[in-house]
Tab-separated table of C-alpha atoms and ligand atoms in Angstrom:
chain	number	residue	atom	x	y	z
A	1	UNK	CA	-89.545	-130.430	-49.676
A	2	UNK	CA	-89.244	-130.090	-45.899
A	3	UNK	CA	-92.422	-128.873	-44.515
A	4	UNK	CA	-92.759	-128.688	-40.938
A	5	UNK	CA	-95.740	-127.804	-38.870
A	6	UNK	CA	-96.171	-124.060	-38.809
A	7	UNK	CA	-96.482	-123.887	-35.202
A	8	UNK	CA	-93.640	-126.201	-34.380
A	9	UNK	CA	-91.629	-124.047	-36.713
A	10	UNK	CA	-92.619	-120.903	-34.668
A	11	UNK	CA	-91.931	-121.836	-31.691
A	12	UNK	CA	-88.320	-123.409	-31.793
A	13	UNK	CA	-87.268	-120.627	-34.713
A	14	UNK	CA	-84.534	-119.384	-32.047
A	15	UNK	CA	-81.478	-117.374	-33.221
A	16	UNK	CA	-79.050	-120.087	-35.003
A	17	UNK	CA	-75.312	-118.138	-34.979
A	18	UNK	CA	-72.962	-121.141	-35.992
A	19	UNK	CA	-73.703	-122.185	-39.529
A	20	UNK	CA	-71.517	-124.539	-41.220
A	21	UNK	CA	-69.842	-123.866	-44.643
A	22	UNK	CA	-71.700	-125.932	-46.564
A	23	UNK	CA	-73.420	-124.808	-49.785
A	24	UNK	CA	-77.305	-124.415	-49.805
A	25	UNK	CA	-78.999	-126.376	-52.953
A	26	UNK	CA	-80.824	-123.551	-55.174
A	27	UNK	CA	-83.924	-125.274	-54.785
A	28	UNK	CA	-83.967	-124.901	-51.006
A	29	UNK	CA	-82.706	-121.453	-51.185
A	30	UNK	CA	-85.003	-120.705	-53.906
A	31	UNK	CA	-88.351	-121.952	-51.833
A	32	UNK	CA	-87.575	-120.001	-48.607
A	33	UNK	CA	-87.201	-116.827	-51.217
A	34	UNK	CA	-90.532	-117.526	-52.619
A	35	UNK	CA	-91.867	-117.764	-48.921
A	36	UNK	CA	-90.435	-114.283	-48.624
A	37	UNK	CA	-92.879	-112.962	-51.706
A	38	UNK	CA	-95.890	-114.054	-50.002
A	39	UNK	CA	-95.713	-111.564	-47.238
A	40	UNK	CA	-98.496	-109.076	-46.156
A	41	UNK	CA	-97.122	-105.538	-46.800
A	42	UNK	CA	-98.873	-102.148	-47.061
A	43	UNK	CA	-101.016	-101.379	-50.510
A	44	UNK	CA	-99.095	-104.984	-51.632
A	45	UNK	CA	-96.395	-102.052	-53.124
A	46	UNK	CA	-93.508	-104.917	-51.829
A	47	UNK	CA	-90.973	-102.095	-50.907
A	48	UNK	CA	-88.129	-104.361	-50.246
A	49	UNK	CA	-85.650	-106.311	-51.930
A	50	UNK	CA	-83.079	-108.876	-50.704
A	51	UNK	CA	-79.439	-109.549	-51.898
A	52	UNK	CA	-78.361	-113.153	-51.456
A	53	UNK	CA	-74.427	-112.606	-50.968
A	54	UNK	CA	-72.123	-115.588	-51.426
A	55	UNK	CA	-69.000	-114.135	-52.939
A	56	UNK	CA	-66.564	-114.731	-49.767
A	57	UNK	CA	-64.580	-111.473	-50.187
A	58	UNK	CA	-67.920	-109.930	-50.223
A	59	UNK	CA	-68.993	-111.631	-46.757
A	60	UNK	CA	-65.763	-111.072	-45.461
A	61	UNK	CA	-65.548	-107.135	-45.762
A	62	UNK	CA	-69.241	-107.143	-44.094
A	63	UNK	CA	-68.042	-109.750	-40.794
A	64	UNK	CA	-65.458	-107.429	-40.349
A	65	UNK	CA	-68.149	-104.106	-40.452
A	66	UNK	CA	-70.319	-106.299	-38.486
A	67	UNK	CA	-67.561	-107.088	-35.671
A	68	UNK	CA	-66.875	-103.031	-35.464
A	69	UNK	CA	-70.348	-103.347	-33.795
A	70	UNK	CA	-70.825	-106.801	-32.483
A	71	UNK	CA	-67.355	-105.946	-30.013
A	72	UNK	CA	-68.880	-102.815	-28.159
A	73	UNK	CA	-72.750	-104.201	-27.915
A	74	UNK	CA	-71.490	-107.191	-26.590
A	75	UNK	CA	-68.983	-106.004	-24.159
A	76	UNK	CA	-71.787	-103.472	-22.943
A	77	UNK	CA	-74.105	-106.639	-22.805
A	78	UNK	CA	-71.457	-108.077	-20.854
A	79	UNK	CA	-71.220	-105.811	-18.770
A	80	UNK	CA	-75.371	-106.409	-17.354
A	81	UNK	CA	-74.505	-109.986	-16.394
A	82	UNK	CA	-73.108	-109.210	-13.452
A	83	UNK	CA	-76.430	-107.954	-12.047
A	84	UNK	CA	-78.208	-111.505	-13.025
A	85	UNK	CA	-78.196	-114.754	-10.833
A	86	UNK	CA	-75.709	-117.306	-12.191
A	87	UNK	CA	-78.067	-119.021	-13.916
A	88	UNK	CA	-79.294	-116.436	-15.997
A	89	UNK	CA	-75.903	-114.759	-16.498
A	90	UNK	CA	-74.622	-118.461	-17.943
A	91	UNK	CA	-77.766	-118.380	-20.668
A	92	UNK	CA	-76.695	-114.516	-21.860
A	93	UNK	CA	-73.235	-115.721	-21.705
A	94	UNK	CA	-73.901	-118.453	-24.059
A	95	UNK	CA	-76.018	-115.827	-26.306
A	96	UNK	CA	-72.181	-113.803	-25.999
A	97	UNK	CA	-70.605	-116.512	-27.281
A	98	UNK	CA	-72.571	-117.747	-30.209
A	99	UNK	CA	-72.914	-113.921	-31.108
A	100	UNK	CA	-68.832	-113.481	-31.213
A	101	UNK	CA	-68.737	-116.673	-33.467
A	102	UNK	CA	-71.109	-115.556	-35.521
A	103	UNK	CA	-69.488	-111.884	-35.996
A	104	UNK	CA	-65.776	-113.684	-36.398
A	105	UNK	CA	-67.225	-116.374	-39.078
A	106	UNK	CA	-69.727	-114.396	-40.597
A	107	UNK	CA	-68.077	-114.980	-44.032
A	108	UNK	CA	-68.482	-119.015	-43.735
A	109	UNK	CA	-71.997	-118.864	-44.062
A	110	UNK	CA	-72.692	-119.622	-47.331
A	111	UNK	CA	-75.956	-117.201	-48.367
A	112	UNK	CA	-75.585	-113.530	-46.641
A	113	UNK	CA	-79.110	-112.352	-47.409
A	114	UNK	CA	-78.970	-108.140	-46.807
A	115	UNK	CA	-82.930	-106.530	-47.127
A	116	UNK	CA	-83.584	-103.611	-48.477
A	117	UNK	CA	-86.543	-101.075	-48.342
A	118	UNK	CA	-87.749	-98.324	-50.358
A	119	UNK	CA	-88.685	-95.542	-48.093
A	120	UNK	CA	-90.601	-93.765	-50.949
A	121	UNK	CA	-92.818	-97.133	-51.700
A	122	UNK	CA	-93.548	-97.626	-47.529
A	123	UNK	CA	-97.317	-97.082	-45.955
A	124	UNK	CA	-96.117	-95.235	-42.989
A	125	UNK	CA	-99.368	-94.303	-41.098
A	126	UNK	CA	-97.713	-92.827	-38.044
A	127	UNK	CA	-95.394	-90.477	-39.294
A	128	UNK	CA	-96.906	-87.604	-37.490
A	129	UNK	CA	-97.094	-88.933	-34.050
A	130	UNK	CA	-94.586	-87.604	-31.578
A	131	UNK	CA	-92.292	-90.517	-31.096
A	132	UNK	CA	-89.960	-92.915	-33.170
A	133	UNK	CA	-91.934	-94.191	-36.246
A	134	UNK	CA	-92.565	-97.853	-36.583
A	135	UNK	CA	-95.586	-98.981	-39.410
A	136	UNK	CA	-93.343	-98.282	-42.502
A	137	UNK	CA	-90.860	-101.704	-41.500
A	138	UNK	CA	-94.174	-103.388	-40.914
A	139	UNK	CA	-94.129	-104.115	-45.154
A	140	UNK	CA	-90.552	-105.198	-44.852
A	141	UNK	CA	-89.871	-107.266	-41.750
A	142	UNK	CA	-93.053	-109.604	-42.341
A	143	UNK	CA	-90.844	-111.225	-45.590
A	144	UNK	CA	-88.300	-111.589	-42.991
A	145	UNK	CA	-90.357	-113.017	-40.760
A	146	UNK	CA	-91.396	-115.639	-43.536
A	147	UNK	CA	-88.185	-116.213	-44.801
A	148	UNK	CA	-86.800	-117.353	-41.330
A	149	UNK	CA	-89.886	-119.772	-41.054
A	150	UNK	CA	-89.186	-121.037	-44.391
A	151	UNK	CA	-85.350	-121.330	-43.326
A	152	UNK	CA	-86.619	-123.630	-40.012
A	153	UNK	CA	-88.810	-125.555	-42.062
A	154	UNK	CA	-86.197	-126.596	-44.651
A	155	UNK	CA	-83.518	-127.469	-41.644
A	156	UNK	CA	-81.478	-124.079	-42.031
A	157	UNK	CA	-79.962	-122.147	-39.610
A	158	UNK	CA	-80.679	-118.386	-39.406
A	159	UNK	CA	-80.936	-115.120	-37.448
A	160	UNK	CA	-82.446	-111.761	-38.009
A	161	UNK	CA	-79.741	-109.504	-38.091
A	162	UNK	CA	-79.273	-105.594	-37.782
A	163	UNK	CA	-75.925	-104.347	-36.695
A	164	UNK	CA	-74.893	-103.305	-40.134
A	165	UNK	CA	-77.268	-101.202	-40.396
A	166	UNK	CA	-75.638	-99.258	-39.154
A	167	UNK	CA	-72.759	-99.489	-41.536
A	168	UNK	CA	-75.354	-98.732	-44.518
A	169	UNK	CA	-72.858	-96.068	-46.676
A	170	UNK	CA	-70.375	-98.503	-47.149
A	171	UNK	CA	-72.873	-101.516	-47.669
A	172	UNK	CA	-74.922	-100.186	-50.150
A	173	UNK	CA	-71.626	-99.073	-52.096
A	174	UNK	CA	-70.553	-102.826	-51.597
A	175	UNK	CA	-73.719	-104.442	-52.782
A	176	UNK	CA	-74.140	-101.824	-55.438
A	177	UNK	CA	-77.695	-100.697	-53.844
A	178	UNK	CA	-79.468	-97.465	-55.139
A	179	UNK	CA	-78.847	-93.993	-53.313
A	180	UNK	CA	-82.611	-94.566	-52.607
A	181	UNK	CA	-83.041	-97.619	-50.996
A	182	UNK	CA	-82.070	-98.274	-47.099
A	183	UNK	CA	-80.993	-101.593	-45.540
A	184	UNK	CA	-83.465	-102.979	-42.513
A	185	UNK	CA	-81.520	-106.139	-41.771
A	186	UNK	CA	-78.894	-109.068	-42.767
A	187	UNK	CA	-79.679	-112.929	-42.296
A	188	UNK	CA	-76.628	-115.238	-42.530
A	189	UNK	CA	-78.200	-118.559	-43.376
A	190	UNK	CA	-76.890	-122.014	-43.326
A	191	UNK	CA	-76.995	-125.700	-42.001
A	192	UNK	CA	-76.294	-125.272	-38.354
A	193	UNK	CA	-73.180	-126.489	-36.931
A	194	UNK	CA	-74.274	-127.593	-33.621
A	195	UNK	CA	-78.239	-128.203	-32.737
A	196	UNK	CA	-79.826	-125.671	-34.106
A	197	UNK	CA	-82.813	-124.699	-33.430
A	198	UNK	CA	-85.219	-125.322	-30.631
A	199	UNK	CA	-87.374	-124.281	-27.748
A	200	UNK	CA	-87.573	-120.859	-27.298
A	201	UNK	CA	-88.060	-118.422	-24.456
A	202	UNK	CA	-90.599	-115.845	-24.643
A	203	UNK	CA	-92.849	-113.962	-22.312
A	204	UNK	CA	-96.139	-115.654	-21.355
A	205	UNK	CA	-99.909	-114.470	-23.223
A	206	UNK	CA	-100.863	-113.395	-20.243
A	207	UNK	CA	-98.451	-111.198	-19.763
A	208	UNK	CA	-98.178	-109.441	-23.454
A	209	UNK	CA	-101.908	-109.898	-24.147
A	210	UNK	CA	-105.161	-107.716	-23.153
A	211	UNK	CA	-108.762	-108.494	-22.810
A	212	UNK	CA	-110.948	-105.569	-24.452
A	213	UNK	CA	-108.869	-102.584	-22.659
A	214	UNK	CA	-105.091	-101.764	-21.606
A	215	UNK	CA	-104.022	-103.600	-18.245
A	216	UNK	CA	-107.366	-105.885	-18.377
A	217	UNK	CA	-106.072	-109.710	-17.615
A	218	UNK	CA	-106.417	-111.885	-20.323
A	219	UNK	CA	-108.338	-114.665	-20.877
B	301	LIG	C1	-85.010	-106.383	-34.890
B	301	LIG	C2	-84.026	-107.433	-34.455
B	301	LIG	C3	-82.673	-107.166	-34.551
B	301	LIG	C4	-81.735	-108.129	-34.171
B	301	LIG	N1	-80.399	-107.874	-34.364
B	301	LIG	C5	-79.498	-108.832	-34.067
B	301	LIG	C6	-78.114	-108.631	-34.388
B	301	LIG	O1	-77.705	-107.619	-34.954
B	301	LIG	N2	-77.262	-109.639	-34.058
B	301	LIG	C7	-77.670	-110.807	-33.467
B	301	LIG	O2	-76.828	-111.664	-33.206
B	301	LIG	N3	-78.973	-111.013	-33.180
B	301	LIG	C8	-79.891	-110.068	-33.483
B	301	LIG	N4	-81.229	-110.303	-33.254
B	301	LIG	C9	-81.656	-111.596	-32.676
B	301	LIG	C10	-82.130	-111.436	-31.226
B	301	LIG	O3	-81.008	-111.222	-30.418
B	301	LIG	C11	-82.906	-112.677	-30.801
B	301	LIG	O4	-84.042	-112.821	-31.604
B	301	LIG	C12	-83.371	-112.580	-29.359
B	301	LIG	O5	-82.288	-112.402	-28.495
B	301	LIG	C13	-84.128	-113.830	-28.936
B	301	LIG	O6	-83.268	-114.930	-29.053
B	301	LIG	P1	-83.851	-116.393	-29.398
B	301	LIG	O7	-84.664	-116.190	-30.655
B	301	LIG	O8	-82.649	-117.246	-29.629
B	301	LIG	O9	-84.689	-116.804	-28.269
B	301	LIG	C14	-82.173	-109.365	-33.646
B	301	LIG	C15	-83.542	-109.642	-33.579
B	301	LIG	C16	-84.458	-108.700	-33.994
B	301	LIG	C17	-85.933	-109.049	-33.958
């Protein structure tokens, strides 16, 4: 069983977007499932459930939903670059890239894993505040979370996923999934085709982190 440091495995858990073909062995997939159950969620009610999709008519029919959304988001993305320096334009235009071979070979990766939530079974503590509300995907995207680590750790290639979201009538009616249930993201997992994962780029603690009160510098 691969088990890699947990921190190493944080910290180079980028976005993989070329997988290769090849199939996953069912004790691999099965492991990074189980790391999936062990997930924090609210009154441990585990509102979510994940579909591991491998039938390749299947995957196809949801590359081609995802492209429908993938094609404007990334020419808008596009689009930004042209107020970056070249150096940071070439980085998002890499990100571009791998994201358009991802949407056009999104059937080739062997496991399609689609998650869905029970809205009814959520802890959603803020519903009455004034603004979008956020706590209810806090007992669903945790699993995620673990499943991607557990992905890492066994040498897989994977990114959180949630442009079909926004295609949820027609996946749901694919997959089969209950008029009560809602989708909150799709991981294509497999071996990666090129390198894989590795360092990541992220904002500083300093910067995201406070000491005892709002703006106060931490440490
Ligand atoms: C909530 C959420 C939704 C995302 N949706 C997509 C998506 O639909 N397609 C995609 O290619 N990447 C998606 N990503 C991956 C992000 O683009 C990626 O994590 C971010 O750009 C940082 O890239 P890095 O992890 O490679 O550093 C999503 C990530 C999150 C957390």
């Amino acid at each position: 069983m691969a088990d890699m440091k947990l921190y190493d495995a944080m910290r180079t858990l980028r976005a993989v977007r070329r997988l290769r073909p090849d199939p996953i062995p069912e004790d691999v997939l099965k492991r990074i499932f189980e790391a999936a159950t062990w997930a924090p969620n609210g009154g441990n009610r585990q509102p979510w459930r994940m579909i591991a999709v491998r039938d390749t008519a299947v995957k196809k029919r949801m590359g081609e939903l995802y492209t429908a959304h993938w094609a404007p988001y990334a020419a808008n993305y596009a689009r930004g670059l042209a107020k970056m320096s070249e150096d940071e334009a070439a980085k998002h235009r890499r990100t571009i890239a791998a994201g358009d071979y991802l949407a056009a070979h999104m059937y080739e990766a062997p496991v399609l894993v689609v998650v869905c939530f029970n809205p009814a079974w959520l802890a959603v503590t803020d519903a009455q505040q004034d603004r979008v509300s956020v706590v209810g995907g806090g007992s669903v995207y945790p699993a995620v979370e673990n499943l991607l680590l557990a992905a890492r750790s066994e040498g897989l290639g994977c990114v959180l996923t949630t442009l079909l979201c926004a295609e949820e009538p027609e996946i749901k009616q694919l997959l089969g999934i209950p008029a009560e249930w809602g989708t909150a993201a799709m991981i294509p997992l497999g071996y990666p085709l090129g390198q894989g994962h590795g360092p990541i780029s992220r904002k500083p603690v300093g910067e995201l982190f406070f000491n005892g009160r709002w703006g106060a510098p931490y440490p």
